[in-house]
mmCIF file of C-alpha atoms in Angstrom:
data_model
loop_
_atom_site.group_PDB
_atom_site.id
_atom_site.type_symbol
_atom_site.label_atom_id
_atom_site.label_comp_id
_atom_site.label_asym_id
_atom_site.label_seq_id
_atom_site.Cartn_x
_atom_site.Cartn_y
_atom_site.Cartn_z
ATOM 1 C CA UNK A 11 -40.630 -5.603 16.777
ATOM 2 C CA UNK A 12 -37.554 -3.883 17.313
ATOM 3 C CA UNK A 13 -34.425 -3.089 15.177
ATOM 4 C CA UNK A 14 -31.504 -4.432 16.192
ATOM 5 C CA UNK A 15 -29.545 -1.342 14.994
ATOM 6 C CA UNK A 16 -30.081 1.664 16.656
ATOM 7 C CA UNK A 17 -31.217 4.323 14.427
ATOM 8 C CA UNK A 18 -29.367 7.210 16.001
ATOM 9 C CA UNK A 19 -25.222 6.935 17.261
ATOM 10 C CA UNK A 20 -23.419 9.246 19.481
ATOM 11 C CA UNK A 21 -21.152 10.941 18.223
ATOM 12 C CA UNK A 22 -18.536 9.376 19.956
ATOM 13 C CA UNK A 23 -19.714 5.995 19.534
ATOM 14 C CA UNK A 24 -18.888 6.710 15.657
ATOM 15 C CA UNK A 25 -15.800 8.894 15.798
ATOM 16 C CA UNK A 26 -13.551 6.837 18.049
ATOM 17 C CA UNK A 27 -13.668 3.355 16.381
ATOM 18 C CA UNK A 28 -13.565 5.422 12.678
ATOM 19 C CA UNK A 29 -10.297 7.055 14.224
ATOM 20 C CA UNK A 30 -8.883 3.881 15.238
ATOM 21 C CA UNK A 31 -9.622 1.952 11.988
ATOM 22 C CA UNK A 32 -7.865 4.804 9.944
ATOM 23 C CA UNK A 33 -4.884 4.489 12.713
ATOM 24 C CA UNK A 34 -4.661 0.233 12.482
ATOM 25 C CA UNK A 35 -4.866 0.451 8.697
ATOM 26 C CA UNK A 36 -2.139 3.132 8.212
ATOM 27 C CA UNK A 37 0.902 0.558 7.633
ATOM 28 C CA UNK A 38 -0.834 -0.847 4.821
ATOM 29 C CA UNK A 39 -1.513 2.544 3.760
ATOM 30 C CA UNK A 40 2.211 3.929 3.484
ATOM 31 C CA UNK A 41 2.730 -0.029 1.925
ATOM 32 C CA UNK A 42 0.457 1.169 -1.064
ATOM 33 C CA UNK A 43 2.066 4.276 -1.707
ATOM 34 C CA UNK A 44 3.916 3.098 -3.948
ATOM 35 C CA UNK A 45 1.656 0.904 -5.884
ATOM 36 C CA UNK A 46 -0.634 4.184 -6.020
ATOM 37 C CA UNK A 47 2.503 6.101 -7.403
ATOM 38 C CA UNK A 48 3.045 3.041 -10.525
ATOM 39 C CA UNK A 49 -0.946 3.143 -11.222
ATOM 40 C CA UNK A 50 -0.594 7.089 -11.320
ATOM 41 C CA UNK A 51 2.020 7.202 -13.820
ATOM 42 C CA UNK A 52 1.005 3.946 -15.284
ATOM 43 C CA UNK A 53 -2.467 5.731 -16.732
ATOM 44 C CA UNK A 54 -0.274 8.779 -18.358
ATOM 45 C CA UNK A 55 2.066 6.042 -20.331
ATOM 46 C CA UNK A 56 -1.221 4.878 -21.514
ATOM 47 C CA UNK A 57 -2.593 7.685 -22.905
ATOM 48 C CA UNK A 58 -4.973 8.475 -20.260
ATOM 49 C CA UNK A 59 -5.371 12.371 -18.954
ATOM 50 C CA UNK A 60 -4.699 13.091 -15.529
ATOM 51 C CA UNK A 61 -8.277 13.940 -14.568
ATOM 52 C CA UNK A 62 -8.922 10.290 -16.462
ATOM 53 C CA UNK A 63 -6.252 8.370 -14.240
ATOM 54 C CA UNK A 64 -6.846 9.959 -11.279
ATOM 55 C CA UNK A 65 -11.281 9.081 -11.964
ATOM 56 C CA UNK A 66 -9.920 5.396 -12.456
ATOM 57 C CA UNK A 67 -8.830 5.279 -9.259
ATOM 58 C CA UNK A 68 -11.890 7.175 -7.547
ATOM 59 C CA UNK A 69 -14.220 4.750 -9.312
ATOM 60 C CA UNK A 70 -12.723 1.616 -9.974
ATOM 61 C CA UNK A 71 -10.745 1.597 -6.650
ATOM 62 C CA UNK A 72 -8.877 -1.430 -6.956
ATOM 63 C CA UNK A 73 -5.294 -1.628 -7.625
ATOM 64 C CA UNK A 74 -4.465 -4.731 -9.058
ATOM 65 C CA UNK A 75 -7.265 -4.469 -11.982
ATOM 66 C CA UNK A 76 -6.248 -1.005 -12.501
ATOM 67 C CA UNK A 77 -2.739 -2.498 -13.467
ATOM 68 C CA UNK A 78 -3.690 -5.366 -14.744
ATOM 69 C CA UNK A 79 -6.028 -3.667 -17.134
ATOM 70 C CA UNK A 80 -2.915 -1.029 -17.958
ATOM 71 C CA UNK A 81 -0.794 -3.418 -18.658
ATOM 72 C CA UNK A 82 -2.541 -5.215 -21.171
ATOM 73 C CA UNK A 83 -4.241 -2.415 -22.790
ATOM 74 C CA UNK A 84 -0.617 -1.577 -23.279
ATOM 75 C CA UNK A 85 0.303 -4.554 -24.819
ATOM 76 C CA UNK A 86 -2.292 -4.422 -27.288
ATOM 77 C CA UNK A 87 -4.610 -7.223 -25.102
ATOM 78 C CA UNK A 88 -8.781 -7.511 -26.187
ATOM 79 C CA UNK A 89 -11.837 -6.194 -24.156
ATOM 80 C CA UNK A 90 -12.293 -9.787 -23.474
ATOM 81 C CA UNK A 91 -9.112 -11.125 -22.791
ATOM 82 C CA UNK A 92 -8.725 -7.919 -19.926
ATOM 83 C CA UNK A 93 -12.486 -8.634 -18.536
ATOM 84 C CA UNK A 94 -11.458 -11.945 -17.927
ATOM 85 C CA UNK A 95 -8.255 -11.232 -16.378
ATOM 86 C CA UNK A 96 -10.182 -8.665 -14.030
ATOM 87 C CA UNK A 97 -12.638 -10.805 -12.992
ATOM 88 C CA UNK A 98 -9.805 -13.719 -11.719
ATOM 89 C CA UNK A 99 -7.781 -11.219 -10.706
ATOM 90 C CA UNK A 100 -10.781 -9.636 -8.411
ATOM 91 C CA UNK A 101 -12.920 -13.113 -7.390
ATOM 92 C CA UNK A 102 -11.224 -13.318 -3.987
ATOM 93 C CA UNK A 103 -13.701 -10.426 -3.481
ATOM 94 C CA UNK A 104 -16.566 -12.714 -3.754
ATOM 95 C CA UNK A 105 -14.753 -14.933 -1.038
ATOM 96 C CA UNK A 106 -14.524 -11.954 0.960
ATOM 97 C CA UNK A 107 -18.172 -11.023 1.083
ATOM 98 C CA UNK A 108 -19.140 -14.108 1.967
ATOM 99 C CA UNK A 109 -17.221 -13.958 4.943
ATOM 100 C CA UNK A 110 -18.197 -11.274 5.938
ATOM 101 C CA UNK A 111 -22.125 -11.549 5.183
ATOM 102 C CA UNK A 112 -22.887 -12.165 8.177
ATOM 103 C CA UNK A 113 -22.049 -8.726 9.600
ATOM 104 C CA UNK A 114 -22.507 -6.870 7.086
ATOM 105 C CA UNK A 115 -25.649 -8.129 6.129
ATOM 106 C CA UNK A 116 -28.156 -6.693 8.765
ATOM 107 C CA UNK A 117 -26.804 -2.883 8.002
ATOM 108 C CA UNK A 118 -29.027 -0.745 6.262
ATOM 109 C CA UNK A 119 -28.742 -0.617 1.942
ATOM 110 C CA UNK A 120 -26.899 2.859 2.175
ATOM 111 C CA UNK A 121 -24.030 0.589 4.878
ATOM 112 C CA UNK A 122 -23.458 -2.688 2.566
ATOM 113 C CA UNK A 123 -22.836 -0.424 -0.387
ATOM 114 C CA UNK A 124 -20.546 1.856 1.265
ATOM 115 C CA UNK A 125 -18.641 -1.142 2.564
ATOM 116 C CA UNK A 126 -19.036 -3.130 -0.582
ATOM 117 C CA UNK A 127 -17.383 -0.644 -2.492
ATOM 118 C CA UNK A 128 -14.538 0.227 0.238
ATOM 119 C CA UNK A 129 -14.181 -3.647 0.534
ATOM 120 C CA UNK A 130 -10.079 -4.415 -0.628
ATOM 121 C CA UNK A 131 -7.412 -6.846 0.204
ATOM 122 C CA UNK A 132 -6.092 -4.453 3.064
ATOM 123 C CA UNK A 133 -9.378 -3.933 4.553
ATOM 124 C CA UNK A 134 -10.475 -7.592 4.788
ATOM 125 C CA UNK A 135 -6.949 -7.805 6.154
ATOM 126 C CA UNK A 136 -7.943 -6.044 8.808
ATOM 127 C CA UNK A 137 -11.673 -6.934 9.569
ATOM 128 C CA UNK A 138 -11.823 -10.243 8.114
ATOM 129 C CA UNK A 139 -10.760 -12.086 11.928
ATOM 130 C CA UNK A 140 -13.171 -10.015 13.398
ATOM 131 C CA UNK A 141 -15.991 -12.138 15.411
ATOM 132 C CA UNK A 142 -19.248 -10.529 14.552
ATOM 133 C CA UNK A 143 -19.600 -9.599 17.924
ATOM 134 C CA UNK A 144 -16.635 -7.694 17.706
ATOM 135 C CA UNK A 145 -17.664 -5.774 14.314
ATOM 136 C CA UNK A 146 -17.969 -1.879 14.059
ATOM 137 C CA UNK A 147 -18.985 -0.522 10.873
ATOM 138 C CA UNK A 148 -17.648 2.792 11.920
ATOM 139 C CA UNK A 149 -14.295 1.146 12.778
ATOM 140 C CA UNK A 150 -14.769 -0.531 9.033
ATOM 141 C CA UNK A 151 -16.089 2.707 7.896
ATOM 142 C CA UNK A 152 -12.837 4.786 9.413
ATOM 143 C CA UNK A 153 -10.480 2.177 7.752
ATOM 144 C CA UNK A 154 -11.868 2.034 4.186
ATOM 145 C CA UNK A 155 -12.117 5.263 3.989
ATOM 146 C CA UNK A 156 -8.465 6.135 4.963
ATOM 147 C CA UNK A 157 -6.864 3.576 2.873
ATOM 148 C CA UNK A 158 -9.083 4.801 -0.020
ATOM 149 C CA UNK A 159 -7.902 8.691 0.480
ATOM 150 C CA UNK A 160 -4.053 7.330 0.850
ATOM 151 C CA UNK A 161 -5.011 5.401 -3.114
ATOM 152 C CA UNK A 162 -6.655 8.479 -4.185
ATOM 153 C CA UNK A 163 -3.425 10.783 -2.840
ATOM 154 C CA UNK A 164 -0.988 8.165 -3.901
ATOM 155 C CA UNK A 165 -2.194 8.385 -7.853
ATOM 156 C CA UNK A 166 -2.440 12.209 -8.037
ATOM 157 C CA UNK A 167 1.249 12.127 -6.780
ATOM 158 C CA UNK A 168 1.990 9.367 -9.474
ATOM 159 C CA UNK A 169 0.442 11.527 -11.870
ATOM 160 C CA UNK A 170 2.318 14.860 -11.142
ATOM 161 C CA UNK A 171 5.939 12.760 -10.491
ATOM 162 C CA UNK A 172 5.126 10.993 -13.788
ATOM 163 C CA UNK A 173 4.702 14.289 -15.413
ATOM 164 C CA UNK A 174 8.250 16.202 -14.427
ATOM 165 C CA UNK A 175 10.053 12.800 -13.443
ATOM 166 C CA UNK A 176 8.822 11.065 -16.571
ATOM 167 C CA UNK A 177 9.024 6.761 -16.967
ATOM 168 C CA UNK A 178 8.572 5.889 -13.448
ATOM 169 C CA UNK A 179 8.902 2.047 -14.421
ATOM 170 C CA UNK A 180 12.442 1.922 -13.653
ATOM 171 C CA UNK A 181 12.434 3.024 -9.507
ATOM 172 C CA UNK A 182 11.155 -1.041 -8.889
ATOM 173 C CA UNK A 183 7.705 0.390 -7.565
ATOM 174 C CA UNK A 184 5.881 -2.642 -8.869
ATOM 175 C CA UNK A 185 7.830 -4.722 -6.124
ATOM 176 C CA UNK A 186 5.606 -2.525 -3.813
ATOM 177 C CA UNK A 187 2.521 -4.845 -4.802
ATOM 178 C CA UNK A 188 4.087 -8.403 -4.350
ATOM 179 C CA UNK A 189 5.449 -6.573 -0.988
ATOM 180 C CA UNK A 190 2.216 -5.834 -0.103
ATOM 181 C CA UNK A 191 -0.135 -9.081 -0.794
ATOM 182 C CA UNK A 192 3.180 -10.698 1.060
ATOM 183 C CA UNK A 193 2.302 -8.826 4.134
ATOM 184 C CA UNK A 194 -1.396 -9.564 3.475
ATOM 185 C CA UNK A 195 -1.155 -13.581 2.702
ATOM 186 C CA UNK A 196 1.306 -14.476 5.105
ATOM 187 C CA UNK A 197 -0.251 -14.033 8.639
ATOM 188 C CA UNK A 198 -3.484 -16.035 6.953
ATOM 189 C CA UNK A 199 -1.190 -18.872 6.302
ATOM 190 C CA UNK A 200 -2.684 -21.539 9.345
ATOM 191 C CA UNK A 201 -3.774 -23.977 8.057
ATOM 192 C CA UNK A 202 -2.722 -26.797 5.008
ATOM 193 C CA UNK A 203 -5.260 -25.740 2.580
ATOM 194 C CA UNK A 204 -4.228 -22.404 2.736
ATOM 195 C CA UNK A 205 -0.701 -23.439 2.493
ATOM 196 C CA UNK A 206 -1.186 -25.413 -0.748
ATOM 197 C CA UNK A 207 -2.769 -22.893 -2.056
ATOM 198 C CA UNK A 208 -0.092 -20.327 -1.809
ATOM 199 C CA UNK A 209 2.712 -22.491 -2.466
ATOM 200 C CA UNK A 210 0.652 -24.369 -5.949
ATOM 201 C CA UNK A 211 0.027 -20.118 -7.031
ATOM 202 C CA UNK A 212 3.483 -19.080 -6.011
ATOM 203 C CA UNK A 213 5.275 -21.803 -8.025
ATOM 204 C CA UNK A 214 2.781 -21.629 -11.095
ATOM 205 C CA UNK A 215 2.784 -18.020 -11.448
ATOM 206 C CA UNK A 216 7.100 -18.305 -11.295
ATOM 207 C CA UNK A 217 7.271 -21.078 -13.803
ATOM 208 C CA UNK A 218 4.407 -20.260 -16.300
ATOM 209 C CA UNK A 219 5.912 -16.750 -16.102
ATOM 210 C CA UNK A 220 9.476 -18.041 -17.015
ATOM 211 C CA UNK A 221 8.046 -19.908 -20.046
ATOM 212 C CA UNK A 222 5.500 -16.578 -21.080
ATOM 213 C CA UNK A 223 2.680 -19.319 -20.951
ATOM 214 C CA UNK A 224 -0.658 -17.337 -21.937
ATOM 215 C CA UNK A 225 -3.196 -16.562 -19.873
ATOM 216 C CA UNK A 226 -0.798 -17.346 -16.537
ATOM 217 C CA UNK A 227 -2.566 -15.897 -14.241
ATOM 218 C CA UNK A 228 -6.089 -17.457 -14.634
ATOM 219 C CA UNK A 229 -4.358 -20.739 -14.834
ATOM 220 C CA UNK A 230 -2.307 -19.946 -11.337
ATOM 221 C CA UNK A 231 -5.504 -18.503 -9.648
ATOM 222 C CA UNK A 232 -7.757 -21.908 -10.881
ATOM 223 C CA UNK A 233 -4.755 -24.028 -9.875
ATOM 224 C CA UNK A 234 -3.911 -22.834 -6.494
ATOM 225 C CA UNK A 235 -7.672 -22.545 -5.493
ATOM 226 C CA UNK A 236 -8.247 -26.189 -6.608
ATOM 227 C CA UNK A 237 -4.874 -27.330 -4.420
ATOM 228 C CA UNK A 238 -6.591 -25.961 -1.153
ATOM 229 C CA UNK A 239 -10.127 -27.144 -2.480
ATOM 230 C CA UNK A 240 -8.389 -30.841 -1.944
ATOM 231 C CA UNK A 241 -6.221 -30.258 0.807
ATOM 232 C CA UNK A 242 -9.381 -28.892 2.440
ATOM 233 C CA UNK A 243 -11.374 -31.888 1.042
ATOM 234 C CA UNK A 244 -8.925 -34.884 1.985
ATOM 235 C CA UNK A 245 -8.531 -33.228 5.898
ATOM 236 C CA UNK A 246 -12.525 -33.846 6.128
#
């Protein structure tokens, strides 16, 4: 019986689709900047050292929690009150890997972990059309680890500006991260489900912000999937 993945690549089988992932993921990179500048300075206004902000971002890796989870520690929120947040805030990953199961799936243990953990927004952006006859986990590979050096860059510079420019909240870098899930939702907008979702999320989160309703977000995210759940539903 015979594996279906060969065992040994040429070296130019690996480096040219890694080279071209890091190339058709770089406008989403210089997107993030920003957002990577706001975490960065974000985790010295908490209290956080800069080896501690810039480990949140090697580890945790995921932007919106980071700030999320900033934000509320900020504000005085509970351990369960941010978990929760997280977790809403980070379920589309879920959605993600079951998408993309079917490619990623046959890899090797060392390959679905790598991936799992490089797996964001951007890169599911980018991969997430892909047939699975048209999947390289090198061009994968290449792409998540670009966008994750850009994050890691992004927050060390947030951390030194932070440190000689001081509060950074006032430049409007947060607009950076509506900005970029704009550029990310947008193009995926095909069909009436999808549509209904966006629309039910964008006009919850704007009106239960406007009246400080807690827990917003969780009742947005809940909402809007539910709208395309019966879009989806009443088109079958």
């Amino acid at each position: 019986m015979t594996d279906s993945i060969p065992l040994i690549t040429p070296p130019s089988a690996r480096l040219r689709p890694a080279l071209q992932g890091g190339v058709a993921i770089l406008p989403l990179c210089l997107a993030v900047v920003p957002w990577g500048i706001l975490a960065g300075s974000m985790a010295l206004q908490n209290g956080l050292t800069p080896a501690q902000g810039l480990g949140m971002s090697a580890i945790v890796f995921a932007g919106a929690a980071q700030l999320v989870a900033m934000g509320m520690i900020k504000g005085g929120a509970g351990l369960l009150a941010i978990l929760l947040s997280i977790f809403f805030v980070t379920a589309q990953h879920f959605l993600y890997a079951l998408r993309l199961r079917e490619r990623i799936a046959p890899l090797p243990l060392r390959w679905r972990l790598t991936l799992g953990f490089l797996l964001t927004d951007e890169l599911f952006a980018l991969i997430g059309e892909q047939a699975p006859a048209r999947f390289d986990r090198w061009y994968a590979l290449g792409a998540g680890l670009t966008f994750y050096l850009c994050w890691f860059l992004s927050t060390l510079l947030g951390i030194v500006a932070a440190g000689s420019a001081g509060d950074l909240d006032g430049y409007g870098l947060d607009f950076s991260i509506a900005a970029t899930f704009i550029a990310i939702v947008v193009p995926l907008v095909r069909s009436l489900p999808v549509l209904a979702c966006v629309l039910t999320a964008l006009l919850l989160s704007i009106v239960l912000h406007h009246f400080q309703t807690p827990g917003a977000l969780v009742i947005a995210t809940v909402a809007a999937m539910l709208a395309g759940l019966l879009c989806s539903g009443g088109r079958r």
